[in-house]
Tab-separated table of C-alpha atoms in Angstrom:
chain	number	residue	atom	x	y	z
A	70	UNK	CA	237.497	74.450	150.416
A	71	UNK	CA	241.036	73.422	150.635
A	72	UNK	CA	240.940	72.506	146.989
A	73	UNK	CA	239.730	76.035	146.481
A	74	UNK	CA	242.630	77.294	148.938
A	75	UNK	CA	245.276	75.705	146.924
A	76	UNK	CA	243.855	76.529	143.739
A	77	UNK	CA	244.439	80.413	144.514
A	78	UNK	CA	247.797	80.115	145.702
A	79	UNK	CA	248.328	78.437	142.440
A	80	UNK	CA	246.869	81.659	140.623
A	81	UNK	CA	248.941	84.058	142.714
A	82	UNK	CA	251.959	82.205	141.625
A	83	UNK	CA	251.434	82.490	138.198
A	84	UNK	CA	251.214	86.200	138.282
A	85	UNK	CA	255.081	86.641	140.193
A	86	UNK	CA	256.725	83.523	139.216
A	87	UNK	CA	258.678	84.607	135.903
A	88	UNK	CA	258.555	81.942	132.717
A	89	UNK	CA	261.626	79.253	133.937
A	90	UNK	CA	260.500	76.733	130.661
A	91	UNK	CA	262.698	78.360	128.373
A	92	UNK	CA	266.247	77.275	126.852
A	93	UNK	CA	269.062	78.813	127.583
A	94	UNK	CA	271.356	79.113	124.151
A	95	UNK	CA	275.293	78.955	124.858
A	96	UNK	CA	277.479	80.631	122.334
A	97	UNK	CA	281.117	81.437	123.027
A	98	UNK	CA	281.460	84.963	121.080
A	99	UNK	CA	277.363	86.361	122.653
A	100	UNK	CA	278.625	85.528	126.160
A	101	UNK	CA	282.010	87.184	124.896
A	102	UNK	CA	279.601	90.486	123.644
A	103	UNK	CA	277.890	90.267	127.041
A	104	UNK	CA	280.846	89.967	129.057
A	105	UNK	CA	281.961	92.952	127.224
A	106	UNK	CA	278.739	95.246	127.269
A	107	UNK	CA	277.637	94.440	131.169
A	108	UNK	CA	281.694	94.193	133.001
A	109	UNK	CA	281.730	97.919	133.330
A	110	UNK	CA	278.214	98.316	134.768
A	111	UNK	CA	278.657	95.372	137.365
A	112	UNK	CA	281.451	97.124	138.514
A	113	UNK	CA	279.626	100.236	139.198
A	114	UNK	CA	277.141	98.004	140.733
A	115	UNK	CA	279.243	97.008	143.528
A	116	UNK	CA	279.187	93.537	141.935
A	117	UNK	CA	282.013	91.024	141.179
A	118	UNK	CA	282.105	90.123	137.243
A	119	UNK	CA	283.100	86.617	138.445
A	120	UNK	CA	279.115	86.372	140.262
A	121	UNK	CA	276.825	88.080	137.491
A	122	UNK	CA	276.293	86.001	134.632
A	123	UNK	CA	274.175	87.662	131.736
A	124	UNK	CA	271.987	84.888	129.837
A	125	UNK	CA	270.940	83.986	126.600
A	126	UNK	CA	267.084	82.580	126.586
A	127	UNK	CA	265.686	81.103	123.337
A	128	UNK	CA	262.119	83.291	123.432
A	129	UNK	CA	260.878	85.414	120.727
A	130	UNK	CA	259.495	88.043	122.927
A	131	UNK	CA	261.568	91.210	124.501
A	132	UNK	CA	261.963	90.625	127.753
A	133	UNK	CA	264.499	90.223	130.046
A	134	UNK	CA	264.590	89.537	133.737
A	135	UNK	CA	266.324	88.636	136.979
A	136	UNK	CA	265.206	85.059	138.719
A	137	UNK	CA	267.085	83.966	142.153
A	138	UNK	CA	271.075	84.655	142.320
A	139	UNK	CA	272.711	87.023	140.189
A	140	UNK	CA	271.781	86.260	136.417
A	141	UNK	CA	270.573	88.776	134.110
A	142	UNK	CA	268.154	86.436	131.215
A	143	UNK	CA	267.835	88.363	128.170
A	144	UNK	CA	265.770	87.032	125.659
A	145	UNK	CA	266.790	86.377	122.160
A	146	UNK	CA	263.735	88.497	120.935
A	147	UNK	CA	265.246	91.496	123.089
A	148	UNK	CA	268.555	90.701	121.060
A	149	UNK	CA	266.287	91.010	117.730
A	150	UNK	CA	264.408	93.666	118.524
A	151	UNK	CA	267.799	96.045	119.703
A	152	UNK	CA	269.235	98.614	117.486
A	153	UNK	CA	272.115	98.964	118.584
A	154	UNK	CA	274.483	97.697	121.706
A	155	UNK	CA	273.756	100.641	124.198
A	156	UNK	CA	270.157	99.439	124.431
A	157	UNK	CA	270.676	96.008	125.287
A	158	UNK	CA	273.509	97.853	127.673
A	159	UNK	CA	270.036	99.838	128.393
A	160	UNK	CA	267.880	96.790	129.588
A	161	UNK	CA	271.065	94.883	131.676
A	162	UNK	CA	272.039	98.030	133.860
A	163	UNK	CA	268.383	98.014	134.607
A	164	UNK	CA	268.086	94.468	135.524
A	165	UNK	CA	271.302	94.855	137.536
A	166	UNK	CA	269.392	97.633	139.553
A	167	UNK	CA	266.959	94.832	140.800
A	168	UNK	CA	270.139	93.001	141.679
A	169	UNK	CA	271.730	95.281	143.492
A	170	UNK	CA	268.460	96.685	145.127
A	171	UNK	CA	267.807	93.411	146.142
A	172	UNK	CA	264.467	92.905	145.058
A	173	UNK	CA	264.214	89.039	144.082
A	174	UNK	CA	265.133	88.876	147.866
A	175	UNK	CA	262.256	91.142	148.587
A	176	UNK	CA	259.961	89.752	146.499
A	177	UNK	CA	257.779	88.173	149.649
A	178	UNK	CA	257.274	91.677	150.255
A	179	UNK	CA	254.881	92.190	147.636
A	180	UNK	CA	253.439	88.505	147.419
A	181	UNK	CA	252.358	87.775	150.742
A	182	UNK	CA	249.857	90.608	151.113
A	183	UNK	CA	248.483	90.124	147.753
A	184	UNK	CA	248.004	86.642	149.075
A	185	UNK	CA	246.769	87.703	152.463
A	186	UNK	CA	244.047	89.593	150.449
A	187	UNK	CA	243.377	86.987	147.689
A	188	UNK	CA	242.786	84.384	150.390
A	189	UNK	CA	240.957	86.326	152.899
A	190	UNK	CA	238.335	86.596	149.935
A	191	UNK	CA	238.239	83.416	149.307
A	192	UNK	CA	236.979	82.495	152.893
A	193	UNK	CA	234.703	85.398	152.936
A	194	UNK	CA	232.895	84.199	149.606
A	195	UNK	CA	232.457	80.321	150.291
A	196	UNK	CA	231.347	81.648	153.575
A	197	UNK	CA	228.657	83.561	151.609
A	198	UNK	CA	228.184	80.815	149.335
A	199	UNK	CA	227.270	78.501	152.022
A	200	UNK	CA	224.843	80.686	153.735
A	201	UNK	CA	223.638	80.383	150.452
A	202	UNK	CA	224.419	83.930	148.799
A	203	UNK	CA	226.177	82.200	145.903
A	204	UNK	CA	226.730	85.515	143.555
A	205	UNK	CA	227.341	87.737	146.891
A	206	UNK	CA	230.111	84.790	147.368
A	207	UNK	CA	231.480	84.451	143.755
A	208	UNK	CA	231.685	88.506	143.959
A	209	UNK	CA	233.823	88.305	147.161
A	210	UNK	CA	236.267	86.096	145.559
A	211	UNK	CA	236.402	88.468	142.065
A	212	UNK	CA	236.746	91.430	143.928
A	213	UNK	CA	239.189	89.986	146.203
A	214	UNK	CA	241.529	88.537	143.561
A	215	UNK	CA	241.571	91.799	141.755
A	216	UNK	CA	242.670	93.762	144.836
A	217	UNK	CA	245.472	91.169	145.576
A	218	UNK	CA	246.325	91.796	141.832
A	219	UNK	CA	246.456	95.237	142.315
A	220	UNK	CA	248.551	94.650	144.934
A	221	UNK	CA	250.786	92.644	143.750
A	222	UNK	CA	251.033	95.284	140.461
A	223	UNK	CA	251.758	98.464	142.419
A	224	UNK	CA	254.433	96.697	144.444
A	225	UNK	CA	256.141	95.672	141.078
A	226	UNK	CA	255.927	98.959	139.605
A	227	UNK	CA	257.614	100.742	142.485
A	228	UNK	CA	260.438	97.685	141.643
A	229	UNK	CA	260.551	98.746	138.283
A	230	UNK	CA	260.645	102.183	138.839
A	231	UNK	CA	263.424	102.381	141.749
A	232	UNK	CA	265.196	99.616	139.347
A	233	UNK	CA	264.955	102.440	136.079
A	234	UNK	CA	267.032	104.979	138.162
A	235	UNK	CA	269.427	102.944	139.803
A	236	UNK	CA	270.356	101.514	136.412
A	237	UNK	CA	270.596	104.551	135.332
A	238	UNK	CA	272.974	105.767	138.143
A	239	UNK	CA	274.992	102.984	137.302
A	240	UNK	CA	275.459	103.550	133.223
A	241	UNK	CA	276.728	107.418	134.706
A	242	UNK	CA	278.894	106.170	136.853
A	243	UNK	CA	280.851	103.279	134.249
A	244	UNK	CA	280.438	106.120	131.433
A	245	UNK	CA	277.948	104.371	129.296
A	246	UNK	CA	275.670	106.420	127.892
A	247	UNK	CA	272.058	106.209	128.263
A	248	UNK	CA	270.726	107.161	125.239
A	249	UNK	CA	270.082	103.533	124.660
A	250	UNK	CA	267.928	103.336	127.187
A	251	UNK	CA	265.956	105.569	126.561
A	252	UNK	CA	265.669	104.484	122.703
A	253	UNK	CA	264.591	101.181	123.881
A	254	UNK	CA	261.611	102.576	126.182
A	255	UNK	CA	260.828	104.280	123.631
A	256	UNK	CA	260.438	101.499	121.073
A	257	UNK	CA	258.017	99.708	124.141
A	258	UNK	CA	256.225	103.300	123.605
A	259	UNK	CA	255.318	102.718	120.103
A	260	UNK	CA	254.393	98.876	121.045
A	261	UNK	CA	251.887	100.691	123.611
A	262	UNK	CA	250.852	102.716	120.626
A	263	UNK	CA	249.963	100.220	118.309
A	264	UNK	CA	248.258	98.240	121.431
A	265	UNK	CA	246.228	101.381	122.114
A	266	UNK	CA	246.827	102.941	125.139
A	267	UNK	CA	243.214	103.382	126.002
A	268	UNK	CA	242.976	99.798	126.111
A	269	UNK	CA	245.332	99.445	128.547
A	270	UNK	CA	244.750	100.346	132.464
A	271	UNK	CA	247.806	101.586	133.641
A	272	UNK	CA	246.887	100.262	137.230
A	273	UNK	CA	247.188	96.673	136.113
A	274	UNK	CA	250.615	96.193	135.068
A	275	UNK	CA	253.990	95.136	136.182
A	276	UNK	CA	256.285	97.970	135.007
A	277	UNK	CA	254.524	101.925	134.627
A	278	UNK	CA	253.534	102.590	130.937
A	279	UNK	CA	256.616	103.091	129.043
A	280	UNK	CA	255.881	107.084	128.070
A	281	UNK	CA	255.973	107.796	132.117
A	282	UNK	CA	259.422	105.963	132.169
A	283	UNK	CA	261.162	107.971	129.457
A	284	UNK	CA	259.369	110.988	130.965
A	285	UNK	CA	260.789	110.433	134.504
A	286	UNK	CA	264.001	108.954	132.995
A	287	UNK	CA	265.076	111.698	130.138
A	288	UNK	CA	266.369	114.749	132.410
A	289	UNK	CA	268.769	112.246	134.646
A	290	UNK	CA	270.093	110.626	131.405
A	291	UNK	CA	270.428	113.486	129.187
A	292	UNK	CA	272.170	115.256	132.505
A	293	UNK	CA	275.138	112.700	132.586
A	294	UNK	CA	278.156	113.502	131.800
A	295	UNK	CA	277.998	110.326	129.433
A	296	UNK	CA	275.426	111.091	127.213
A	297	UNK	CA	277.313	112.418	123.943
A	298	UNK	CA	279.652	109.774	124.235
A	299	UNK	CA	280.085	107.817	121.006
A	300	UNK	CA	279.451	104.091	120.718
A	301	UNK	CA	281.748	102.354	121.387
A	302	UNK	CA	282.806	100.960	117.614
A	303	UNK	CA	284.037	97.442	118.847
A	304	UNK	CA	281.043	96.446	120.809
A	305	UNK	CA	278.887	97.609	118.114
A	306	UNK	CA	279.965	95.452	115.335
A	307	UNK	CA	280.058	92.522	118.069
A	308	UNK	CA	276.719	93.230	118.620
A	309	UNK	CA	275.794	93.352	114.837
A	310	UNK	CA	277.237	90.030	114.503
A	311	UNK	CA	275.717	88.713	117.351
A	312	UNK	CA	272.248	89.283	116.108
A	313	UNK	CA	272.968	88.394	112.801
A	314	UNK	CA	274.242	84.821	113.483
A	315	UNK	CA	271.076	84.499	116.518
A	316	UNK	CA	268.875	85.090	113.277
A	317	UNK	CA	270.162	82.488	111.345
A	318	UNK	CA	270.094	80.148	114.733
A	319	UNK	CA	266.899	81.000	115.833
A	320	UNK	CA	264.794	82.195	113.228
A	321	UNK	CA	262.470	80.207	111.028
A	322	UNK	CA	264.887	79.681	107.883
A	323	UNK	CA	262.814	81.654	105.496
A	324	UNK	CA	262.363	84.820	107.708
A	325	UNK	CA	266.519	84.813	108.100
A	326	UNK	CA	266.893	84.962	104.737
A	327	UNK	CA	264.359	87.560	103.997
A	328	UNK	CA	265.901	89.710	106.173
A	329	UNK	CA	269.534	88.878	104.728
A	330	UNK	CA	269.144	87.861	101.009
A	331	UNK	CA	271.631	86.407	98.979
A	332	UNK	CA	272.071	89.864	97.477
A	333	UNK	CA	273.170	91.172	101.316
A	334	UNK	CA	277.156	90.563	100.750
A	335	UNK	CA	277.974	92.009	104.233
A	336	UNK	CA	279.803	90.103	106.707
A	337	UNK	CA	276.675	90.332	108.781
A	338	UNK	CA	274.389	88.428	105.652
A	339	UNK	CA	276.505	85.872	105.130
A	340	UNK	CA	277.234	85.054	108.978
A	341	UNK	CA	273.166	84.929	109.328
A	342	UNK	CA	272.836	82.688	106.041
A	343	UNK	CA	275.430	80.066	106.867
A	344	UNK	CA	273.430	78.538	109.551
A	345	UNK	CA	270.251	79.212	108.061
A	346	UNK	CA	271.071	77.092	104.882
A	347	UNK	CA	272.351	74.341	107.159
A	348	UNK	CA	269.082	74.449	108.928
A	349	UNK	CA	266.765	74.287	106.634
A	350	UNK	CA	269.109	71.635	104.310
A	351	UNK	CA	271.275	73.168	102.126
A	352	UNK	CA	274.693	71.935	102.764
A	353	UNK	CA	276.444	73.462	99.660
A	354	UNK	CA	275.179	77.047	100.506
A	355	UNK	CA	275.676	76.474	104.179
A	356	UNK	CA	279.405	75.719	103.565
A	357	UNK	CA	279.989	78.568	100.572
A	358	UNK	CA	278.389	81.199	103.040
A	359	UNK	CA	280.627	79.734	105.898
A	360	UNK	CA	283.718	80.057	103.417
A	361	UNK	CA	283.031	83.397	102.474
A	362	UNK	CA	283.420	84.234	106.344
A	363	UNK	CA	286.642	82.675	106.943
A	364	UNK	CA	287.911	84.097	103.274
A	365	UNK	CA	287.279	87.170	104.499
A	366	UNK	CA	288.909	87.138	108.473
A	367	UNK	CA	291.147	83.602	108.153
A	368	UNK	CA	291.841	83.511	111.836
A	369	UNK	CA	288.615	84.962	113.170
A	370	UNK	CA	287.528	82.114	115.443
A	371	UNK	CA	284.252	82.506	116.029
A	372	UNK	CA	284.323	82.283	111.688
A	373	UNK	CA	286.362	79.096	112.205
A	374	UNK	CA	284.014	77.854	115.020
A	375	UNK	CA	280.790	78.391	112.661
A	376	UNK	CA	281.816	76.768	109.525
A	377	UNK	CA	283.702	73.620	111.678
A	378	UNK	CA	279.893	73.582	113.275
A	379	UNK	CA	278.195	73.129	110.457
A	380	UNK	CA	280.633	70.369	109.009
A	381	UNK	CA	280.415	68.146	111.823
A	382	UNK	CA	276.607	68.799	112.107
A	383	UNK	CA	276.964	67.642	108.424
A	384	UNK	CA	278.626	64.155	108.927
A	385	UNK	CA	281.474	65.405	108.148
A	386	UNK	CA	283.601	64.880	111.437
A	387	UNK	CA	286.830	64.933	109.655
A	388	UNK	CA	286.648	67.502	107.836
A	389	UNK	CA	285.808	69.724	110.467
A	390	UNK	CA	288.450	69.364	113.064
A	391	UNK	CA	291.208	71.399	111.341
A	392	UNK	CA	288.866	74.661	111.551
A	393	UNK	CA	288.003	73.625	115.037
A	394	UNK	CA	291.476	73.086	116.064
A	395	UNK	CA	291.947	76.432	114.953
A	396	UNK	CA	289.190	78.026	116.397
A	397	UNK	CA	289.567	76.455	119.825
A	398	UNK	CA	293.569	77.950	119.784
A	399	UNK	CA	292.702	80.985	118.523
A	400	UNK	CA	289.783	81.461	121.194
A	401	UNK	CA	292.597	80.719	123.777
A	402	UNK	CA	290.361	77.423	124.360
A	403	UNK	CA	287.643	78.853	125.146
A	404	UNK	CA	285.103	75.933	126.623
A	405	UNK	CA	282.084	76.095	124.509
A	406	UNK	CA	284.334	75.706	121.513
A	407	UNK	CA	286.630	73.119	122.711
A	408	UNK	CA	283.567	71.511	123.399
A	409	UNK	CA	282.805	71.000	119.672
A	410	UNK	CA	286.291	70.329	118.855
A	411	UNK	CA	286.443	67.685	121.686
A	412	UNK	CA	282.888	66.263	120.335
A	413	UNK	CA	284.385	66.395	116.557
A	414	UNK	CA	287.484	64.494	117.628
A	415	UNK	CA	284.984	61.423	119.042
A	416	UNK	CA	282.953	61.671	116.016
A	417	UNK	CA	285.705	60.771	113.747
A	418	UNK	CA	285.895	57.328	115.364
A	419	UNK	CA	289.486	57.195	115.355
A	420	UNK	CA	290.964	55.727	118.254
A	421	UNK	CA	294.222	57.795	117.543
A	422	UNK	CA	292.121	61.260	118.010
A	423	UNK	CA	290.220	60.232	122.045
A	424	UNK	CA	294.215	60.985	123.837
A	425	UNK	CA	293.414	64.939	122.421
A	426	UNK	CA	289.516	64.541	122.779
A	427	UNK	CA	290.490	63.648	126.399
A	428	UNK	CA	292.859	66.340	127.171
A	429	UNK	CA	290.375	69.004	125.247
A	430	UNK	CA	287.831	68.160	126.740
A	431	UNK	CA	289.118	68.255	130.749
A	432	UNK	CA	290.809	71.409	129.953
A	433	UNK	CA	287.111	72.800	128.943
A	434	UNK	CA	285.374	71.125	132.397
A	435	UNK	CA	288.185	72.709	134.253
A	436	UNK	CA	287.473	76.271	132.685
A	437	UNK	CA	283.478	76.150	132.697
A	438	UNK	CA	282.186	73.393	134.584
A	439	UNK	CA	278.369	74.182	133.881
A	440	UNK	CA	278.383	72.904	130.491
A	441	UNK	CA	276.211	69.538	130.865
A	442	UNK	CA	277.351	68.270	127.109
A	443	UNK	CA	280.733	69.121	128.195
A	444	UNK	CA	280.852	66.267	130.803
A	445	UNK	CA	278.872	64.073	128.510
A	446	UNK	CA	281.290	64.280	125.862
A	447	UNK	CA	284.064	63.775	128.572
A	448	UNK	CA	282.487	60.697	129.972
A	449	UNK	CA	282.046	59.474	126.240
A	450	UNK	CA	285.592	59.744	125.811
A	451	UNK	CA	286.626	58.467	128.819
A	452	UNK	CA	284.421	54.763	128.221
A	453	UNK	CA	285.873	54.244	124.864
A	454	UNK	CA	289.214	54.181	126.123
A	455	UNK	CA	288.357	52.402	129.194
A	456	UNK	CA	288.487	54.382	131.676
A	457	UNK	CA	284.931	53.342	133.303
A	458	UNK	CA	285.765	55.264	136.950
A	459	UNK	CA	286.452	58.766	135.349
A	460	UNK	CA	283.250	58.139	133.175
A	461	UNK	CA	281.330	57.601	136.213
A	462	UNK	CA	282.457	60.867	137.215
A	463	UNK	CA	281.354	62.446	134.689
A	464	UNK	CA	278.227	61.066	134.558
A	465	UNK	CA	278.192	62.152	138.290
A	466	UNK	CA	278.855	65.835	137.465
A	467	UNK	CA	276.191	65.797	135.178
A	468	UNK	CA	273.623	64.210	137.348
A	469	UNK	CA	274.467	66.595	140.036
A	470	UNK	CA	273.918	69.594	137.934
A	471	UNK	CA	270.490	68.195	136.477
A	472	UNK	CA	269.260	67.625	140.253
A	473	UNK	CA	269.253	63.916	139.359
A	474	UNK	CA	270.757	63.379	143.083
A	475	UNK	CA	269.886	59.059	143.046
A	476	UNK	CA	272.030	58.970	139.903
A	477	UNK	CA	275.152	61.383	141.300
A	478	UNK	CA	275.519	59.493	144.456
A	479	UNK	CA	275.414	56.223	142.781
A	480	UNK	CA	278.111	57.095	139.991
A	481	UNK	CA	280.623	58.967	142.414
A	482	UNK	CA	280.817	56.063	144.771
A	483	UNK	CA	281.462	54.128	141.989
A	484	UNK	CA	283.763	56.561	140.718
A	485	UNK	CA	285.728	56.357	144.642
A	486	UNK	CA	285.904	52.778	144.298
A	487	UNK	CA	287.157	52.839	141.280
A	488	UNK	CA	289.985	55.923	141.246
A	489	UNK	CA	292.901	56.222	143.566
A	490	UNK	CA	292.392	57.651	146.318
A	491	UNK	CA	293.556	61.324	147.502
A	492	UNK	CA	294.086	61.786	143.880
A	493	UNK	CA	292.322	65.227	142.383
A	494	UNK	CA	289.254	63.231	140.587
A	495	UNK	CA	288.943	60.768	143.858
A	496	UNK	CA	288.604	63.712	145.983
A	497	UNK	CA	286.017	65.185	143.608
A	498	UNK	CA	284.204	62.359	143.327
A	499	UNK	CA	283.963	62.195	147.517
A	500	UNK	CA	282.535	66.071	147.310
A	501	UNK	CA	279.956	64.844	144.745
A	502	UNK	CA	278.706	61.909	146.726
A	503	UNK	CA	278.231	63.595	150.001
A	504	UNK	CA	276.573	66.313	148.519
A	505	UNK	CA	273.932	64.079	146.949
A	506	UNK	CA	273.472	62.350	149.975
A	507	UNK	CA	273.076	65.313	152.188
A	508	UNK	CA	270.166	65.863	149.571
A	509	UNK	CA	268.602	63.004	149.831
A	510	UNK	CA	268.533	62.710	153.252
A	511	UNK	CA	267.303	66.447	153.570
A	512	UNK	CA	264.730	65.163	151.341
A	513	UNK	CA	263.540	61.622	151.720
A	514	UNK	CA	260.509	62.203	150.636
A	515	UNK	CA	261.688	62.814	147.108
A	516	UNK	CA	263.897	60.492	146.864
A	517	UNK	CA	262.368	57.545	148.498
A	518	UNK	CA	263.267	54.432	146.620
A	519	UNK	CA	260.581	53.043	144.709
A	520	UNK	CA	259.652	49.045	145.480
């Protein structure tokens, strides 16, 4: 029975835990677009901008969601799927509604009685099945798990709903219009369509049927004072750039290029090519396609960025660090890009280059210190020229971020043995190792050493 027990608080799990296997893609100039596109809407959230992170995930389907904290996931599909930048601006200032309504906090409020109910059921029907009613007992348990699905359901669609007009409220009040919006749940209308609505019961989903959300939706939006406002231009061709280069990252090679063929000379086409020639093995192409970008804007950096990329993806370390070096100034260093450059410089080989890989590579730890290659790169850097204490701290950064708590404490006491002490990296390395201590003693069960 308590295999049975367990088993259905697996079940109820799986319906209100969201999908955590995905990857999370990191590109300077999308987290640029969604710094851009979500700033004003945090702030009419009542949010800081330093807190709420919006998220790249590398899924195919349109979703988007909030899990733990205050980071918005938006799938690359979503990205795909958009027509424009007010929708995706759409989908975040309703995901920053569950935020700031504070449902992922709340979320016991729905589970636990769904679970009540699914495991109240479950005694009832082994009861019956041991008295030996075993289809009375198997009957229990189906009708029980559907009403703690129901459950569960109509709690997240009074989420979703509340969520839709606070969002809402807040594209009013930063002056973002909502047409988006409400072209987006509009385009999940016609999905519905296709699906055939009378195959789907209304009663047994997460978020109310997309039709009742533009119907409840349409008067508030089309009321705002924001409504006829016109895109804003800049964040538009961002956003066209954005999705072109996701294609050409994300998309099987074949489908990129049938949706930008050779014959597509737009900025967008050739941005969405360059990475899908390098990808599927066409170096010449890649780097004529990457050309043609930085031909046409010579100090755009993200242009700079793509075409060093696919260089040093190549083998052609070298050769890629002078559009690198450029891209990381003209980025005002931003960290994902002086992340390549910094990996570029190591790649060369050349012991004259690791002095700059060093210093490009702590001034991009120092501005984003969440950027697991970053460190790895670092501590690369720092064992080739010795420096086997500041490597250890690297390594312990990284280990610390991974949850690998055995391997942070370990490297950060070697790193305080190693570095002087009351120095800026010594005290570091102190924070580091009592942190994974206090873990592992919270938790000796998980990390009890194996004999």
């Amino acid at each position: 029975m308590k295999r049975l027990v367990a088993a259905a608080a697996t079940a109820l799990l799986l319906w209100t835990t969201p999908l955590q296997a995905q990857s999370i893609l990191r590109d300077a100039e999308t987290e640029t677009m969604f710094a851009e596109m979500s700033n004003p809407l945090i702030k009419a959230a009542g949010l800081s901008t330093r807190d709420v992170k919006v998220v790249l995930i590398n899924d195919e389907s349109i979703n988007a969601f909030v899990a733990g904290g205050q980071t918005v996931y938006v799938h690359s599909g979503l990205i795909q799927a958009a027509d424009n930048a007010n929708e995706v601006q759409g989908v975040i200032a309703h995901e920053l509604g569950h935020i700031a309504d504070g449902h992922v906090v709340l979320a016991d409020r729905g589970t636990k009685p769904a679970m009540g109910m699914y495991l109240l059921s479950m005694v009832l029907g082994l009861a019956a099945m041991a008295a030996g009613s075993g289809e009375a007992g198997a009957g229990i348990m189906a009708a029980g798990q559907q009403a703690a699905m129901g459950s569960y359901l109509s709690f997240s669609r009074v989420q979703e709903s509340t969520a839709d007009a606070t969002g809402a409220k807040f594209l009013r009040e930063a002056n973002v219009s909502g047409r988006g919006m409400l072209s987006f749940f509009k385009k999940l209308q016609q999905q519905e369509y296709r699906f055939g609505t009378a195959n789907i019961d209304p009663f047994m989903q997460s978020h109310p049927l997309s039709g009742e959300r533009v119907a409840t939706l349409t008067a508030d939006l089309q009321a705002s004072p924001a409504w006829a406002n016109k895109p804003d231009a800049a964040l538009e061709e961002r956003f066209r750039r954005v999705k072109a280069k996701l294609a050409g990252y994300v998309m099987p090679s074949d489908q990129t290029l049938q949706a930008y063929p050779p014959s597509n000379q737009s900025i967008y086409a050739h941005y969405a090519r360059a990475y899908a020639y390098h990808k599927a093995g066409y170096p010449e192409k890649a780097d004529a396609e990457a050309n043609a970008l930085v031909k046409a804007e010579p100090t755009d950096p993200y242009f700079l960025e793509i075409k060093g990329q696919i260089l040093l993806e190549a083998g052609k370390p070298v050769e890629s660090l002078a559009p690198l070096r450029e891209a990381t100034e003209g980025s005002r260093n931003n960290p994902l890009i002086a992340t390549t450059f910094g990996h570029a410089l190591i790649a060369t080989e050349n012991k004259a280059n690791y002095p700059e890989a060093t210093r490009v590579l702590r001034t991009a730890v120092g501005r984003d210190d969440q950027n697991p290659f970053a460190w790895m790169q670092l501590g690369t850097v720092y064992e080739l020229t010795g420096d086997t204490a500041r490597a250890a701290l690297a390594t312990a950064e990284r280990a610390s971020m991974g949850g690998d708590m055995r391997t942070a404490s370990a490297s950060a006491q070697y790193a305080l043995a190693n570095i002087p002490a009351n120095t800026t990296d010594w005290i570091r390395a102190q924070d580091i190792a009592m942190a994974a201590q206090n873990e592992m003693d919270d938790n000796p069960k998980q990390y009890k050493r194996r004999k």
